Amino acid sequence: EPEVTQTPSHQVTQMGQEVILRCVPISNHLYFYWYRQILGQKVEFLVSFYNNEISEKSEIFDDQFSVERPDGSNFTLKIRSTKLEDSAMYFCASSSGTSGLEEQFFGPGTRLTVL
Amino acid sequence: DQQVKQNSPSLSVQEGRISILNCDYTNSMFDYFLWYKKYPAEGPTFLISISSIKDKNEDGRFTVFLNKSAKHLSLHIVPSQPGDSAVYFCAASAPGTSYGKLTFGQGTILTVHP
């Protein structure tokens, strides 16, 4: 069964450093998302991406964040200068997106720890 | 942001009995609702969904009920099995206005005892 994959599973970084989180969505999906879950809190939407551009972003997704689909398979989230409060689980998701009423399939997540 | 609320942090059920997980929402623009299950160290796994034109959707042991007037939905699992023990998240989206963005509840920890 096709699945969303994410690497690395755990990333530890120093405050102020740049990190890139990587995702490989399901191959025939058209819509891609990033969510995050801070420990003990809700899963929060960060950004959606379609047709090589951002379709929506949340207030959390400020200038420190960027997304890219550098090739036909990868989808990346970059945080330019990490802060302590960026420590969270980051989930990538994808959907086929043909009608707007499709479930999103989530990857296993990357645990980001900012020291 | 309390647009989707799951007021019960946890639920404990005996194997074979029914589990009922509840979710309330406030945003009347939501018209598509989903339930996800999450195990520790894994991403959310899609369980079942319902669009606002329906009031019930069933898939095997899982049934979701939607009461639009009360802005309430529930997930019924019957019979419950120990393998169902996980965190259950309710999520909602408004495809017409916010394509694909899911708003999640806080989650309910379900424990099914053998």
Tab-separated table of C-alpha atoms in Angstrom:
chain	number	residue	atom	x	y	z
A	1	GLU	CA	0.000	0.000	0.000
A	2	PRO	CA	1.434	3.405	-0.926
A	3	GLU	CA	2.505	5.562	1.979
A	4	VAL	CA	3.981	8.934	2.790
A	5	THR	CA	7.561	8.752	4.026
A	6	GLN	CA	9.546	11.311	5.985
A	7	THR	CA	13.214	11.747	6.806
A	8	PRO	CA	14.851	12.073	9.197
A	9	SER	CA	12.753	10.531	11.944
A	10	HIS	CA	14.507	12.702	14.518
A	11	GLN	CA	16.481	15.902	13.992
A	12	VAL	CA	18.376	17.681	16.742
A	13	THR	CA	19.668	21.169	16.006
A	14	GLN	CA	21.004	24.235	17.721
A	15	MET	CA	18.893	27.366	17.949
A	16	GLY	CA	19.516	29.611	14.950
A	17	GLN	CA	20.477	26.781	12.637
A	18	GLU	CA	18.663	25.915	9.429
A	19	VAL	CA	16.891	22.586	9.081
A	20	ILE	CA	15.300	20.861	6.135
A	21	LEU	CA	12.665	18.226	6.714
A	22	ARG	CA	11.987	15.901	3.830
A	23	CYS	CA	8.890	14.096	2.660
A	24	VAL	CA	8.014	11.799	-0.200
A	25	PRO	CA	4.253	12.027	-0.772
A	26	ILE	CA	2.187	9.291	-2.382
A	27	SER	CA	3.135	9.315	-6.052
A	28	ASN	CA	-0.160	10.194	-7.759
A	29	HIS	CA	-1.231	12.751	-5.174
A	30	LEU	CA	-1.534	16.382	-6.121
A	31	TYR	CA	-1.886	18.222	-2.810
A	32	PHE	CA	0.770	18.365	-0.141
A	33	TYR	CA	0.671	19.623	3.419
A	34	TRP	CA	2.793	20.211	6.472
A	35	TYR	CA	1.384	20.052	9.990
A	36	ARG	CA	3.063	20.153	13.341
A	37	GLN	CA	2.239	18.970	16.835
A	38	ILE	CA	3.946	20.531	19.797
A	39	LEU	CA	4.116	18.096	22.700
A	40	GLY	CA	0.774	17.959	24.486
A	41	GLN	CA	-0.973	20.204	21.970
A	42	LYS	CA	-3.163	19.821	18.903
A	43	VAL	CA	-2.008	18.941	15.427
A	44	GLU	CA	-1.760	22.331	13.679
A	45	PHE	CA	-1.877	23.143	9.993
A	46	LEU	CA	1.165	24.929	8.619
A	47	VAL	CA	0.881	25.061	4.840
A	48	SER	CA	-0.738	23.505	1.787
A	49	PHE	CA	0.922	23.238	-1.606
A	50	TYR	CA	-0.528	22.579	-5.031
A	51	ASN	CA	0.729	23.025	-8.572
A	52	ASN	CA	4.131	24.169	-7.337
A	53	GLU	CA	2.862	26.963	-5.185
A	54	ILE	CA	1.504	27.571	-1.709
A	55	SER	CA	-2.301	27.509	-1.695
A	56	GLU	CA	-2.706	28.422	1.954
A	57	LYS	CA	-0.548	29.015	4.993
A	58	SER	CA	-1.243	29.542	8.669
A	59	GLU	CA	-0.069	32.331	10.940
A	60	ILE	CA	2.642	30.004	12.200
A	61	PHE	CA	4.161	29.781	8.713
A	62	ASP	CA	6.113	33.016	8.807
A	63	ASP	CA	9.140	34.153	6.801
A	64	GLN	CA	11.346	31.630	8.589
A	65	PHE	CA	9.498	28.785	6.895
A	66	SER	CA	9.534	27.762	3.265
A	67	VAL	CA	8.418	24.757	1.253
A	68	GLU	CA	9.665	23.355	-2.000
A	69	ARG	CA	9.041	20.510	-4.367
A	70	PRO	CA	12.529	20.286	-5.850
A	71	ASP	CA	11.757	17.308	-8.070
A	72	GLY	CA	8.867	15.040	-8.950
A	73	SER	CA	8.907	13.132	-5.688
A	74	ASN	CA	10.233	15.159	-2.756
A	75	PHE	CA	8.472	17.832	-0.738
A	76	THR	CA	10.558	19.755	1.775
A	77	LEU	CA	9.987	22.097	4.687
A	78	LYS	CA	12.831	24.462	5.525
A	79	ILE	CA	13.147	26.433	8.734
A	80	ARG	CA	15.819	29.062	8.208
A	81	SER	CA	16.709	29.994	11.766
A	82	THR	CA	15.236	27.611	14.285
A	83	LYS	CA	13.851	28.750	17.624
A	84	LEU	CA	13.264	26.754	20.770
A	85	GLU	CA	9.527	26.912	20.168
A	86	ASP	CA	9.939	25.162	16.812
A	87	SER	CA	10.530	21.924	18.705
A	88	ALA	CA	7.660	19.669	17.651
A	89	MET	CA	6.639	16.682	15.564
A	90	TYR	CA	6.313	17.729	11.942
A	91	PHE	CA	3.960	15.714	9.777
A	92	CYS	CA	3.803	15.736	6.014
A	93	ALA	CA	0.547	14.729	4.331
A	94	SER	CA	-0.743	14.325	0.811
A	95	SER	CA	-4.095	13.862	-0.882
A	96	SER	CA	-5.338	13.137	-4.378
A	97	GLY	CA	-7.311	16.344	-4.221
A	98	THR	CA	-9.623	15.761	-7.133
A	99	SER	CA	-12.809	16.999	-5.470
A	100	GLY	CA	-11.783	18.656	-2.227
A	101	LEU	CA	-13.347	15.818	-0.271
A	102	GLU	CA	-10.461	13.433	0.019
A	103	GLU	CA	-8.695	12.186	3.071
A	104	GLN	CA	-5.140	13.228	3.687
A	105	PHE	CA	-2.550	10.545	4.251
A	106	PHE	CA	0.068	11.359	6.827
A	107	GLY	CA	3.688	10.366	7.125
A	108	PRO	CA	5.207	9.060	10.371
A	109	GLY	CA	6.593	12.474	11.276
A	110	THR	CA	9.949	14.060	12.042
A	111	ARG	CA	10.654	14.942	15.639
A	112	LEU	CA	12.530	18.253	15.651
A	113	THR	CA	14.387	19.162	18.823
A	114	VAL	CA	15.881	22.647	19.006
A	115	LEU	CA	18.463	23.114	21.766
B	1	ASP	CA	-8.265	28.242	18.248
B	2	GLN	CA	-11.116	26.067	19.550
B	3	GLN	CA	-13.005	25.508	16.321
B	4	VAL	CA	-12.910	21.730	16.840
B	5	LYS	CA	-13.210	20.371	20.350
B	6	GLN	CA	-12.992	16.916	21.822
B	7	ASN	CA	-14.049	17.412	25.388
B	8	SER	CA	-13.142	13.965	26.670
B	9	PRO	CA	-9.373	13.568	27.031
B	10	SER	CA	-9.742	9.844	27.601
B	11	LEU	CA	-12.170	6.950	27.357
B	12	SER	CA	-11.872	3.457	28.772
B	13	VAL	CA	-13.984	0.608	27.369
B	14	GLN	CA	-14.218	-3.143	27.804
B	15	GLU	CA	-13.387	-5.333	24.816
B	16	GLY	CA	-16.499	-6.174	22.814
B	17	ARG	CA	-18.444	-3.146	24.000
B	18	ILE	CA	-19.166	0.030	22.062
B	19	SER	CA	-16.769	2.991	22.104
B	20	ILE	CA	-18.308	6.395	21.441
B	21	LEU	CA	-15.995	9.309	20.797
B	22	ASN	CA	-17.442	12.790	20.528
B	23	CYS	CA	-16.453	15.964	18.746
B	24	ASP	CA	-17.993	19.442	18.566
B	25	TYR	CA	-17.246	22.228	16.133
B	26	THR	CA	-18.083	25.898	15.960
B	27	ASN	CA	-17.232	26.911	12.405
B	28	SER	CA	-20.358	26.578	10.246
B	29	MET	CA	-18.179	26.645	7.114
B	30	PHE	CA	-16.884	23.167	7.887
B	31	ASP	CA	-18.477	20.679	5.544
B	32	TYR	CA	-16.177	17.679	5.613
B	33	PHE	CA	-15.223	15.764	8.732
B	34	LEU	CA	-12.693	13.051	9.336
B	35	TRP	CA	-11.555	10.768	12.110
B	36	TYR	CA	-7.919	9.788	12.461
B	37	LYS	CA	-6.286	7.277	14.760
B	38	LYS	CA	-2.771	7.799	16.031
B	39	TYR	CA	-0.374	5.414	17.730
B	40	PRO	CA	2.712	6.704	19.559
B	41	ALA	CA	5.621	7.568	17.250
B	42	GLU	CA	3.412	7.289	14.154
B	43	GLY	CA	1.513	9.739	12.012
B	44	PRO	CA	-2.282	10.006	12.090
B	45	THR	CA	-4.004	7.207	10.152
B	46	PHE	CA	-7.250	7.975	8.354
B	47	LEU	CA	-10.254	6.019	9.650
B	48	ILE	CA	-13.470	7.358	8.232
B	49	SER	CA	-14.971	10.569	6.917
B	50	ILE	CA	-18.339	12.171	6.324
B	51	SER	CA	-19.463	15.085	4.233
B	52	SER	CA	-22.096	17.492	5.472
B	53	ILE	CA	-24.707	16.205	3.026
B	54	LYS	CA	-24.897	12.981	5.033
B	55	ASP	CA	-25.721	12.246	8.626
B	56	LYS	CA	-24.152	8.807	8.845
B	57	ASN	CA	-21.315	6.898	7.260
B	58	GLU	CA	-20.395	3.349	8.087
B	59	ASP	CA	-17.267	1.317	7.392
B	60	GLY	CA	-17.061	-2.045	9.076
B	61	ARG	CA	-16.868	-1.577	12.828
B	62	PHE	CA	-16.660	2.213	12.495
B	63	THR	CA	-19.643	4.519	12.098
B	64	VAL	CA	-19.561	8.297	12.106
B	65	PHE	CA	-22.692	10.303	12.869
B	66	LEU	CA	-23.063	13.968	12.025
B	67	ASN	CA	-25.613	16.298	13.619
B	68	LYS	CA	-25.242	19.567	11.731
B	69	SER	CA	-27.789	21.485	13.753
B	70	ALA	CA	-25.900	20.669	16.949
B	71	LYS	CA	-22.496	20.972	15.234
B	72	HIS	CA	-21.630	17.617	16.689
B	73	LEU	CA	-20.190	14.408	15.372
B	74	SER	CA	-19.409	11.105	16.953
B	75	LEU	CA	-17.453	7.996	16.109
B	76	HIS	CA	-18.855	4.646	17.166
B	77	ILE	CA	-16.626	1.591	17.269
B	78	VAL	CA	-18.409	-1.680	17.772
B	79	PRO	CA	-17.259	-4.121	18.907
B	80	SER	CA	-14.202	-2.488	20.435
B	81	GLN	CA	-10.942	-4.418	20.330
B	82	PRO	CA	-7.706	-3.972	22.312
B	83	GLY	CA	-5.946	-3.025	19.065
B	84	ASP	CA	-8.224	0.011	18.856
B	85	SER	CA	-6.394	1.540	21.805
B	86	ALA	CA	-4.902	4.769	20.430
B	87	VAL	CA	-5.457	8.509	20.311
B	88	TYR	CA	-8.434	9.464	18.138
B	89	PHE	CA	-8.546	12.847	16.454
B	90	CYS	CA	-11.529	14.518	14.928
B	91	ALA	CA	-10.701	16.887	12.057
B	92	ALA	CA	-12.707	19.217	9.867
B	93	SER	CA	-12.218	21.121	6.668
B	94	ALA	CA	-14.054	23.642	4.539
B	95	PRO	CA	-13.111	22.670	0.993
B	96	GLY	CA	-14.981	25.521	-0.573
B	97	THR	CA	-13.112	28.190	1.346
B	98	SER	CA	-9.908	26.647	2.582
B	99	TYR	CA	-8.778	23.927	0.305
B	100	GLY	CA	-7.675	20.900	2.233
B	101	LYS	CA	-6.630	22.582	5.464
B	102	LEU	CA	-7.602	20.303	8.337
B	103	THR	CA	-8.448	21.693	11.751
B	104	PHE	CA	-7.934	19.089	14.457
B	105	GLY	CA	-9.415	18.511	17.868
B	106	GLN	CA	-7.228	17.830	20.884
B	107	GLY	CA	-7.671	14.079	20.660
B	108	THR	CA	-9.207	11.431	22.901
B	109	ILE	CA	-7.127	8.579	24.269
B	110	LEU	CA	-9.111	5.367	23.895
B	111	THR	CA	-8.131	2.382	25.990
B	112	VAL	CA	-9.850	-0.928	25.294
B	113	HIS	CA	-9.363	-3.457	28.072
B	114	PRO	CA	-9.332	-7.199	27.314
